[in-house]
Backbone as ProteinMPNN parsed JSONL, in Angstrom:
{"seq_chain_A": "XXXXXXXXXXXXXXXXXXXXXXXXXXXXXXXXXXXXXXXXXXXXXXXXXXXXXXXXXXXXXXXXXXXXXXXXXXXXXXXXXXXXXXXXXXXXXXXXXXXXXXXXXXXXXXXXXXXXXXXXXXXXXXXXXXXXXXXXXXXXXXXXXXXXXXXXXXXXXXXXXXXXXX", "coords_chain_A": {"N_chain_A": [[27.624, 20.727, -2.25], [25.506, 19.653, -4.751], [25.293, 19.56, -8.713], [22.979, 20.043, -9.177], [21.602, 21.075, -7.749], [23.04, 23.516, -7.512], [22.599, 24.463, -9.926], [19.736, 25.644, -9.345], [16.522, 26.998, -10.049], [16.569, 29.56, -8.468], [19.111, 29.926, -7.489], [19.871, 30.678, -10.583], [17.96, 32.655, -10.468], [18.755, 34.658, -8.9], [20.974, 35.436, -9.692], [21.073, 36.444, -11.625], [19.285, 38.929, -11.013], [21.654, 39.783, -9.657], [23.215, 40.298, -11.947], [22.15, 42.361, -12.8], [21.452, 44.653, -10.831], [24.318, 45.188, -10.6], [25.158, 45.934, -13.311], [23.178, 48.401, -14.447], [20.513, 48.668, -16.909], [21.673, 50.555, -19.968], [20.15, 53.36, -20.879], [18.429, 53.723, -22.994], [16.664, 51.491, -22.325], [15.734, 51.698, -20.095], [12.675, 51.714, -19.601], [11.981, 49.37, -20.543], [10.277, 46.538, -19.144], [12.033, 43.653, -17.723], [12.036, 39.968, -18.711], [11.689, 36.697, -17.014], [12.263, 32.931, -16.422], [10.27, 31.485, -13.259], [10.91, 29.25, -12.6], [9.372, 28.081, -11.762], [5.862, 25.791, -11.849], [4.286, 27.374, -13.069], [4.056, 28.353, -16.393], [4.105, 31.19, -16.7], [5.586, 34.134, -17.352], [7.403, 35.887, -15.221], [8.071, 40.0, -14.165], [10.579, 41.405, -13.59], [11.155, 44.064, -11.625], [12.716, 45.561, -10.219], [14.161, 47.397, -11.671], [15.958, 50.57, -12.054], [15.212, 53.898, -13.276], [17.464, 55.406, -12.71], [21.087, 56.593, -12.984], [23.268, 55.616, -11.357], [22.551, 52.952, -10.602], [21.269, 52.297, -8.301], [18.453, 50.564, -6.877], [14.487, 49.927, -6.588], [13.283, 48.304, -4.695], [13.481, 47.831, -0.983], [16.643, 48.207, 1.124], [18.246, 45.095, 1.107], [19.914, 42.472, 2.941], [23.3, 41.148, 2.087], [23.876, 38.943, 3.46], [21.151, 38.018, 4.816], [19.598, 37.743, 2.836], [21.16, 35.323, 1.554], [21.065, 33.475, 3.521], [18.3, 33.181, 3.459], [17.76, 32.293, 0.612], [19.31, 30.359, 1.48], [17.571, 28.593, 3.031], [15.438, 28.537, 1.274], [16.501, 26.171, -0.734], [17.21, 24.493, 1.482], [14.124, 23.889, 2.178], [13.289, 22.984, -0.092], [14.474, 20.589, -0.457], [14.177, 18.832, 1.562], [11.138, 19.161, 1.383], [11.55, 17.237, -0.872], [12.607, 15.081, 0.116], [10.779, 13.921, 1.549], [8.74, 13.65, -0.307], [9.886, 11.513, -1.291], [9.975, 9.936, 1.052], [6.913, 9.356, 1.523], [6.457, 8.387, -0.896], [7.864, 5.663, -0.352], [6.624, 4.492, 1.807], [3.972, 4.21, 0.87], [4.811, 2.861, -1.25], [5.591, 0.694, 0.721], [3.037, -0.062, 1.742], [1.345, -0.904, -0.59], [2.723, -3.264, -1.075], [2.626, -4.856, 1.686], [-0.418, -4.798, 1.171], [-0.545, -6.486, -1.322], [0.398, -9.119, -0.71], [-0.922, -9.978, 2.155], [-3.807, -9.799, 0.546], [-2.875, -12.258, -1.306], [-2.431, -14.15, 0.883], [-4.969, -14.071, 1.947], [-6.029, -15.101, 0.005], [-5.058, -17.858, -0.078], [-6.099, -18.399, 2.459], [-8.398, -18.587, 1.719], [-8.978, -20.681, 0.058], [-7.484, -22.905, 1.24], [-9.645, -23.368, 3.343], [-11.63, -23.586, 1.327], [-10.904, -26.713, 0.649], [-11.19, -27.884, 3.208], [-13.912, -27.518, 3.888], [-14.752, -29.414, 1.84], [-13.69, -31.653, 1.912], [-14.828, -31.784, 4.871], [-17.458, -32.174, 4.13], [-17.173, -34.218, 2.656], [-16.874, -36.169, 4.883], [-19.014, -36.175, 6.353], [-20.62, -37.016, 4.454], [-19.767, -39.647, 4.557], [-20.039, -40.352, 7.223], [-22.778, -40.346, 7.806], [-23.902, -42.363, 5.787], [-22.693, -44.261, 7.463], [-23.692, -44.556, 9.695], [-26.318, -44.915, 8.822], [-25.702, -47.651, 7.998], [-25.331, -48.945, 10.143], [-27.603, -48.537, 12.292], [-28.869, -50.385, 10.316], [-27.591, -53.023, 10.451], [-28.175, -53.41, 13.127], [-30.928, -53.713, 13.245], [-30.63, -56.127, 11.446], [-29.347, -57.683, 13.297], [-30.623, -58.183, 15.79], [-32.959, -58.894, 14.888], [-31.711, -61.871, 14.055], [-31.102, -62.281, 16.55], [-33.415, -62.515, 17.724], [-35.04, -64.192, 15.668], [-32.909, -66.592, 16.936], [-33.349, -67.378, 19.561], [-35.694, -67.795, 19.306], [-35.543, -70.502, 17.736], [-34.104, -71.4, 19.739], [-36.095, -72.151, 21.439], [-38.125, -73.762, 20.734], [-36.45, -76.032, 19.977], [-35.473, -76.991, 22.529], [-37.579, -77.725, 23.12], [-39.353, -79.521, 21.733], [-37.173, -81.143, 20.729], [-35.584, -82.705, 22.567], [-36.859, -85.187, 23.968], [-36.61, -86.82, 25.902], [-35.791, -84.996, 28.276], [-37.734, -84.311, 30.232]], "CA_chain_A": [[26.465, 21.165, -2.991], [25.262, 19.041, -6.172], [25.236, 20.692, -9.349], [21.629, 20.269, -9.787], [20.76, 22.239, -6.463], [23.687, 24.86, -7.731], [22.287, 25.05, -10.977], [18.426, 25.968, -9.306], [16.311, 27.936, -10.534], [16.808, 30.407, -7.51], [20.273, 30.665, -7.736], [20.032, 31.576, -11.65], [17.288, 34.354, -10.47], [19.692, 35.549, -7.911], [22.852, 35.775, -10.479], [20.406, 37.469, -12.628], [19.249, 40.031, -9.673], [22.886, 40.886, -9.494], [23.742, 41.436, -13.177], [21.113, 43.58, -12.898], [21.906, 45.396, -9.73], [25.808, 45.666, -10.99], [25.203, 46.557, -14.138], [22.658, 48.466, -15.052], [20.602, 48.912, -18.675], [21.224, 52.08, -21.058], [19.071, 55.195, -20.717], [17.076, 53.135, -23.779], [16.33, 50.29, -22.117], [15.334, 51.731, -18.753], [11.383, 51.497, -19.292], [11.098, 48.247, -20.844], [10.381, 44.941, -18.698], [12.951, 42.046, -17.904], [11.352, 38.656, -18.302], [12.635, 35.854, -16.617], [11.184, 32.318, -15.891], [10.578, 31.415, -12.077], [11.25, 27.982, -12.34], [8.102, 26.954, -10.872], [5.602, 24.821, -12.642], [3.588, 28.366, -13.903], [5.26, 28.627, -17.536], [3.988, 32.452, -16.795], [7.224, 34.959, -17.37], [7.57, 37.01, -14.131], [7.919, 40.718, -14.711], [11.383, 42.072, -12.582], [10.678, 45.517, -11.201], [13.577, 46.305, -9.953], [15.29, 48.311, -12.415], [15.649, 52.0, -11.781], [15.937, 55.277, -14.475], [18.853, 56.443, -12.009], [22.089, 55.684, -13.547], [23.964, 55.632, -10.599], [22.516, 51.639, -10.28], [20.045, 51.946, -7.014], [17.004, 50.001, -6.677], [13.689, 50.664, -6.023], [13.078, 47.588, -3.375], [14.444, 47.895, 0.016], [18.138, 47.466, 1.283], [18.47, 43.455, 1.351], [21.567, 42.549, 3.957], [23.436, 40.328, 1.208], [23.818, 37.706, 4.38], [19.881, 37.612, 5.077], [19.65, 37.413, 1.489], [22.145, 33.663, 1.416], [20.039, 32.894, 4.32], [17.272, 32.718, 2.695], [18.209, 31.125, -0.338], [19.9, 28.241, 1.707], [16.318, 27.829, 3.588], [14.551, 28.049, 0.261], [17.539, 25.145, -1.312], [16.865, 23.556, 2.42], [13.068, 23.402, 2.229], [12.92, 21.893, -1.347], [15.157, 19.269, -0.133], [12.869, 18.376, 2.802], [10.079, 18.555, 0.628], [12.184, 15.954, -1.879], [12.819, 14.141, 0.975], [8.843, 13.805, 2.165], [7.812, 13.069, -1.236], [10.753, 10.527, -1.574], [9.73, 9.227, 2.139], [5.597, 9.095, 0.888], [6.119, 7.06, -1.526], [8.455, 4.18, -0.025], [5.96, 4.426, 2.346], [3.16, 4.086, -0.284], [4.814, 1.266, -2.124], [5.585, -0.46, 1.857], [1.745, -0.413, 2.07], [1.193, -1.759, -1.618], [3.042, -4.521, -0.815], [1.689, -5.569, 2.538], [-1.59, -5.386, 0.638], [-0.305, -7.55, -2.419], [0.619, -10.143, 0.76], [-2.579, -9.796, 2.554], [-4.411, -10.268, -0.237], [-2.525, -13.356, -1.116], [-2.618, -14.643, 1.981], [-6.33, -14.648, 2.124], [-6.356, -16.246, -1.382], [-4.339, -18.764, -0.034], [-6.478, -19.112, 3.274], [-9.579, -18.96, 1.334], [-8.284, -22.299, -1.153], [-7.698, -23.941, 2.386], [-10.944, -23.505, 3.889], [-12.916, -24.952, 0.516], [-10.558, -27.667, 0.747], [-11.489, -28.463, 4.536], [-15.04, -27.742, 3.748], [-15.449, -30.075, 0.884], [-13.562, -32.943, 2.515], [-15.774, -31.865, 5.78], [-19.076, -32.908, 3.744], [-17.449, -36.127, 2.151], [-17.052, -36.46, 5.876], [-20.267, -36.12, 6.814], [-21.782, -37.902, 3.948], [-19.539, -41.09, 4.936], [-20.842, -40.73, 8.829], [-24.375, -40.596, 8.077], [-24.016, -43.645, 5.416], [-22.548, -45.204, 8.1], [-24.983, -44.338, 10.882], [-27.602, -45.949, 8.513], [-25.649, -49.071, 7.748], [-25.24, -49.209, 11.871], [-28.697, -49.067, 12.223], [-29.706, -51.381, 9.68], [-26.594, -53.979, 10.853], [-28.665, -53.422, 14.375], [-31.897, -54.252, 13.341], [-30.451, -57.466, 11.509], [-29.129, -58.378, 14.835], [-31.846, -58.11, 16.594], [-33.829, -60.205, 14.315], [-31.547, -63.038, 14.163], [-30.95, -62.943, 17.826], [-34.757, -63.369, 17.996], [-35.074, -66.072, 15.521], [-32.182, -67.606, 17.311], [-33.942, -67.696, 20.849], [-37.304, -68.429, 18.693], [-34.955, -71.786, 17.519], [-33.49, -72.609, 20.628], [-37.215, -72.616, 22.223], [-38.815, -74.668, 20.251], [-35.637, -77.42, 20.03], [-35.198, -77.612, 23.656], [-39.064, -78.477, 24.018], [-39.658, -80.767, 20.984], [-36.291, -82.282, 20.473], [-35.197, -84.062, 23.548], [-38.12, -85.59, 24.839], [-36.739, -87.569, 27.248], [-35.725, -84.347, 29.258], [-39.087, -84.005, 30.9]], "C_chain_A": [[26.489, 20.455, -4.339], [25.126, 20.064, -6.874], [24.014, 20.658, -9.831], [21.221, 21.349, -8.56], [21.752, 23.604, -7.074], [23.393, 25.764, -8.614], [20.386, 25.677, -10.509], [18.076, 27.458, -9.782], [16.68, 29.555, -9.685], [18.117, 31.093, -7.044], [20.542, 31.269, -9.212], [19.303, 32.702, -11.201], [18.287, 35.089, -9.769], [20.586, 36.475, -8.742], [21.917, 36.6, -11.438], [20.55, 38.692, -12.14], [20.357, 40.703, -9.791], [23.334, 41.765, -10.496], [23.298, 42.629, -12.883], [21.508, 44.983, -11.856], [23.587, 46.064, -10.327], [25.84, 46.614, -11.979], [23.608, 46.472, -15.023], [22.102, 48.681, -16.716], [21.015, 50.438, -19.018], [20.04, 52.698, -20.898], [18.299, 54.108, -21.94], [16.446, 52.023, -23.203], [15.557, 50.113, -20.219], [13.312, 51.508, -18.488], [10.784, 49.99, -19.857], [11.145, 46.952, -19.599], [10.925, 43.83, -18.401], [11.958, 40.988, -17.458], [12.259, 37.603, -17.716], [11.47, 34.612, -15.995], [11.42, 32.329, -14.082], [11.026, 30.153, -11.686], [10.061, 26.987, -11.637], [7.35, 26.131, -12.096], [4.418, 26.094, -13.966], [4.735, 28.246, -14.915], [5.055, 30.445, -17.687], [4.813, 33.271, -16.81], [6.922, 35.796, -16.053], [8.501, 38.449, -14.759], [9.468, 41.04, -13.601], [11.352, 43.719, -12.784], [11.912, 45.808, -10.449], [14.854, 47.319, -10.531], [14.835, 49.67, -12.294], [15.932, 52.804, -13.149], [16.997, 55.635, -13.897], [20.05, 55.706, -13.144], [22.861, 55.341, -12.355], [23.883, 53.71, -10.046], [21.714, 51.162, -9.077], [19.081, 51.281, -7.615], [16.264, 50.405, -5.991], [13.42, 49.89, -5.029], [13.926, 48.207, -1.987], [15.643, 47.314, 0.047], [17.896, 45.632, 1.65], [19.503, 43.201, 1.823], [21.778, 41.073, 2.941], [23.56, 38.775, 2.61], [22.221, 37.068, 4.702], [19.127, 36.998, 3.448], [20.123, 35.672, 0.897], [21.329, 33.349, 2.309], [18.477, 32.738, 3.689], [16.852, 31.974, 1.442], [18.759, 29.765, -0.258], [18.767, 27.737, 2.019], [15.715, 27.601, 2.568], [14.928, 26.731, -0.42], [16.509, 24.057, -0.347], [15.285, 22.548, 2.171], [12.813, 22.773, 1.07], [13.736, 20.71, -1.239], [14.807, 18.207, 0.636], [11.844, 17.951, 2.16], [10.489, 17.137, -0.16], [11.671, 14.677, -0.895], [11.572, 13.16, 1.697], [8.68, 12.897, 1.291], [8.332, 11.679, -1.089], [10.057, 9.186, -0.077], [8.142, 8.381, 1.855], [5.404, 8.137, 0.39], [6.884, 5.543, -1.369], [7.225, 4.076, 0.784], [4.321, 3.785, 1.932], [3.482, 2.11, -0.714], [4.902, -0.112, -0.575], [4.132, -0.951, 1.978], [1.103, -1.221, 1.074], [1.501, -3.094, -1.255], [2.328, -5.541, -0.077], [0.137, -5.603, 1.794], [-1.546, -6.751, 0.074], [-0.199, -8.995, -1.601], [-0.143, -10.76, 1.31], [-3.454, -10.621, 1.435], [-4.079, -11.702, -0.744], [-2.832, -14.707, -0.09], [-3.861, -14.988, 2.126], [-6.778, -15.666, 1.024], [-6.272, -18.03, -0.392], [-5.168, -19.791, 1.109], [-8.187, -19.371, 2.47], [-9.651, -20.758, 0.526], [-8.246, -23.192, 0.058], [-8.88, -24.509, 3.07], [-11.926, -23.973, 2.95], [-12.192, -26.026, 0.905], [-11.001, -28.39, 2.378], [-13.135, -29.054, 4.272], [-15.475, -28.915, 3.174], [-15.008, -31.311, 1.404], [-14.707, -32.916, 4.074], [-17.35, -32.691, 5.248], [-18.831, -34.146, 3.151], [-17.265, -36.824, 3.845], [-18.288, -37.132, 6.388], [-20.888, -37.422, 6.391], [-21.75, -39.12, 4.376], [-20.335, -41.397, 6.271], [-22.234, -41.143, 8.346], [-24.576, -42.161, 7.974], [-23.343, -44.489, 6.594], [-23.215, -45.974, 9.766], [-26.387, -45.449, 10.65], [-27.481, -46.935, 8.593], [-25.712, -49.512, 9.438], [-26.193, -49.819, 12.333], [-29.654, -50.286, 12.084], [-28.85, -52.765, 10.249], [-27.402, -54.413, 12.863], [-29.961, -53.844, 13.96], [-32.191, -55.888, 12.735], [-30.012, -58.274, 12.708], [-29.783, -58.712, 15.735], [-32.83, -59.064, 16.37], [-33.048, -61.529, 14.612], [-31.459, -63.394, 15.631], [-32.726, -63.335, 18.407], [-35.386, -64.838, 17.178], [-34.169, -66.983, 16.009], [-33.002, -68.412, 18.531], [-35.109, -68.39, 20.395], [-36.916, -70.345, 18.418], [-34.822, -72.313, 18.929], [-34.966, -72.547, 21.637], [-37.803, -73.823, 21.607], [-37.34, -75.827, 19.921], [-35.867, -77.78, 21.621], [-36.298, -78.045, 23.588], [-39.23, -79.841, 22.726], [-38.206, -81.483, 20.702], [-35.443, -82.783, 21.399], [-36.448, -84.248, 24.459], [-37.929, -86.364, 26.053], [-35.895, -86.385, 28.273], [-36.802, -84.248, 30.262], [-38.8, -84.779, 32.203]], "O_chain_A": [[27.468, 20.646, -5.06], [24.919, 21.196, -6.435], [23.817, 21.209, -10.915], [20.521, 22.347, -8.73], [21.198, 24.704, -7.089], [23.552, 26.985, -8.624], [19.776, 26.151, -11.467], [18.721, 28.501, -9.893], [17.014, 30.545, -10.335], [18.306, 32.185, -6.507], [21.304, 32.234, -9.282], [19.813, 33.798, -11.431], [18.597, 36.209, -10.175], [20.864, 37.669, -8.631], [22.454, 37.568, -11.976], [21.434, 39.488, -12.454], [20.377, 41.918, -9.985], [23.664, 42.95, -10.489], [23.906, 43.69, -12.743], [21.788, 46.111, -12.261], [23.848, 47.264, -10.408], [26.298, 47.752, -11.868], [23.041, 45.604, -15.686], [22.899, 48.827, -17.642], [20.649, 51.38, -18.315], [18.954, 52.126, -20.803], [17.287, 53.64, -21.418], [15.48, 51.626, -23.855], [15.147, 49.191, -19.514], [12.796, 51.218, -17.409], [9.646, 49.541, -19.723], [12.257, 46.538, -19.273], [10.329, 42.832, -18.806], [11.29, 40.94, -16.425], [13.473, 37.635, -17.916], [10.402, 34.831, -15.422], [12.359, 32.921, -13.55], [11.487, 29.945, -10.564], [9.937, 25.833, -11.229], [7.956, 25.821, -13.122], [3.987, 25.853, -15.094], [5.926, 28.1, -14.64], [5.671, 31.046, -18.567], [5.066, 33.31, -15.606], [5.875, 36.439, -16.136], [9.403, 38.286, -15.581], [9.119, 40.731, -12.461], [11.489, 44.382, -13.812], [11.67, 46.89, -9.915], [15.913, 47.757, -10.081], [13.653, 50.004, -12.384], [16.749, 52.411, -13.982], [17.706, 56.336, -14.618], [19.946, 54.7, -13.846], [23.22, 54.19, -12.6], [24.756, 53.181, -9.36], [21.49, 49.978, -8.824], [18.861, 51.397, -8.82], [16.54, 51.065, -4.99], [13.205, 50.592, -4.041], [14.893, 48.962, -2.086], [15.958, 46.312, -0.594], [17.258, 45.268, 2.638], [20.422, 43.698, 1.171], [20.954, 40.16, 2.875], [23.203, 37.646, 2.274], [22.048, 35.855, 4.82], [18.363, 36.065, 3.201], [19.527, 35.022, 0.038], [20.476, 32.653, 1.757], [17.836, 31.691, 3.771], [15.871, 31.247, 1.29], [18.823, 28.76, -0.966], [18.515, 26.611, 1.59], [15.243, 26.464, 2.529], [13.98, 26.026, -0.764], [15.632, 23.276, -0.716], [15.133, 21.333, 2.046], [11.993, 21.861, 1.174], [13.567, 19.822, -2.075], [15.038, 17.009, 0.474], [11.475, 16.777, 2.156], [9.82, 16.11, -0.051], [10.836, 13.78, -1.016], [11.587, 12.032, 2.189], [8.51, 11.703, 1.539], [7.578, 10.741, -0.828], [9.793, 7.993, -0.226], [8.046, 7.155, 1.919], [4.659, 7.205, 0.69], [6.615, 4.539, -2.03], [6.529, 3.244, 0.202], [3.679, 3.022, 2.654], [2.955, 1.002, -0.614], [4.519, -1.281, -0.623], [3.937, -2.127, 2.282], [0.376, -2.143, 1.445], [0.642, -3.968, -1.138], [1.722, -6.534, -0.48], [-0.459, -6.667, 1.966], [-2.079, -7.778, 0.495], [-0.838, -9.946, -2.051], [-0.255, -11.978, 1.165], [-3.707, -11.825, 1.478], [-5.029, -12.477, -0.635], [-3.296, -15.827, -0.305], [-4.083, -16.16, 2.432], [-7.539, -16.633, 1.07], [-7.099, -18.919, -0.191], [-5.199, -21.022, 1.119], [-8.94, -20.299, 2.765], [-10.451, -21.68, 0.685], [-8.917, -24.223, 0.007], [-9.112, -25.691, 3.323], [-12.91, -24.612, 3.325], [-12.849, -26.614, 1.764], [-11.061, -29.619, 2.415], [-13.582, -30.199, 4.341], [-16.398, -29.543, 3.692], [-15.867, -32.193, 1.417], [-15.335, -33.939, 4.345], [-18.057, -33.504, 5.844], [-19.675, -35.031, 3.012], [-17.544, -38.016, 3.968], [-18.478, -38.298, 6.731], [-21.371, -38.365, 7.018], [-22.734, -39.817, 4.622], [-21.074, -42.367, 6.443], [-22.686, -42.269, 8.553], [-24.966, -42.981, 8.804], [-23.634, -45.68, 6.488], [-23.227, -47.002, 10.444], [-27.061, -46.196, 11.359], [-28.382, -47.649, 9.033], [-26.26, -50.576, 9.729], [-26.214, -50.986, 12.726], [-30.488, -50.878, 12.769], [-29.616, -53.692, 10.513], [-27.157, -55.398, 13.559], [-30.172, -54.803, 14.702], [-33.104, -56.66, 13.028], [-30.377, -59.426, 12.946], [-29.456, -59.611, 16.509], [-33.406, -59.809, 17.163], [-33.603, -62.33, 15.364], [-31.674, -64.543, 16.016], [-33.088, -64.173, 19.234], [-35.874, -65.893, 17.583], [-34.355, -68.162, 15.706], [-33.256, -69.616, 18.556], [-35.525, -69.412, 20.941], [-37.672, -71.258, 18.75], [-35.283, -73.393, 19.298], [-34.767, -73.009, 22.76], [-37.856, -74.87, 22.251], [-37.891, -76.762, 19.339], [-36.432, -78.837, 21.905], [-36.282, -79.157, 24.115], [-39.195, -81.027, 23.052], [-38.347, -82.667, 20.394], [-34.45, -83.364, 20.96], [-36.848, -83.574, 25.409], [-38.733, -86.556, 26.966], [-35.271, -86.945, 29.174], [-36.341, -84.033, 31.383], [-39.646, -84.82, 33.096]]}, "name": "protein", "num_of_chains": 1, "seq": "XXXXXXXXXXXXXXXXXXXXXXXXXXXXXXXXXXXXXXXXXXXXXXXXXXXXXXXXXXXXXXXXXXXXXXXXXXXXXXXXXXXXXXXXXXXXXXXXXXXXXXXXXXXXXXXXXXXXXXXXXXXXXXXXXXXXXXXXXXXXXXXXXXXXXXXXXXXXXXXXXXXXXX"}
């Protein structure tokens, strides 16, 4: 047992409970009030009602079997340890998901920066094809011409410049 769970608030109310139970107050002190905090997050004083006028030291609650009594104080120990344990679990859990965001998010940075870069070389792509579609073109319609003024040449030589073919 740590001495922060030993020191809880639930075991000081207990050890209180008992003074109390063991030894009760003086005949003057039997109608006033014991305050005590609860340890919770209310800073409200809780009122303990169990002090009797008898002297003899009874209480007015029911018999409590001091074993059901430890049993219940270990489950109450237990369940705030569980709870710890949740919260404690929550938030690794929490920050595991932060992360993979922080990642994610990265990651898309990273694929977004790729995809302008494709894009923008994609359109100096482009632009080169076209310009080169045109020069194609135009490299085709000079061809075309000279192969017609060529044929246009070699008609008119064969007929006027060897005359003695005929």
């Amino acid at each position: 047992m740590s001495p922060s769970s030993f020191f809880s608030t639930t075991t000081v109310t207990g050890f209180l409970d008992d003074i109390l139970l063991h030894f009760p107050p003086q005949n003057d002190d039997v109608n006033r009030p014991v305050f005590f905090s609860s340890g919770s997050d209310n800073s409200t004083p809780k009122i303990n009602t169990s002090i009797s006028g008898s002297d003899d030291g009874e209480t007015n609650h029911s018999e409590v079997n001091p074993i059901d009594e430890q049993r219940r104080r270990r489950r109450k120990i237990s369940n705030r340890e569980a709870a710890r344990r949740s919260r404690l679990r929550k938030q690794k859990h929490l920050e595991n998901l932060r992360n993979r965001l922080s990642r994610y998010e990265n990651g898309s940075r990273e694929l977004m920066k790729r995809l302008m870069f494709v894009n923008h070389h994609g359109q100096i792509f482009r632009r080169d094809n076209q310009r080169l579609r045109s020069e194609s073109v135009m490299l085709q319609q000079k061809l075309c011409y000279l192969h017609q003024v060529l044929e246009l040449h070699h008609h008119t030589l064969s007929a006027s410049a060897w005359p003695c073919n005929n």
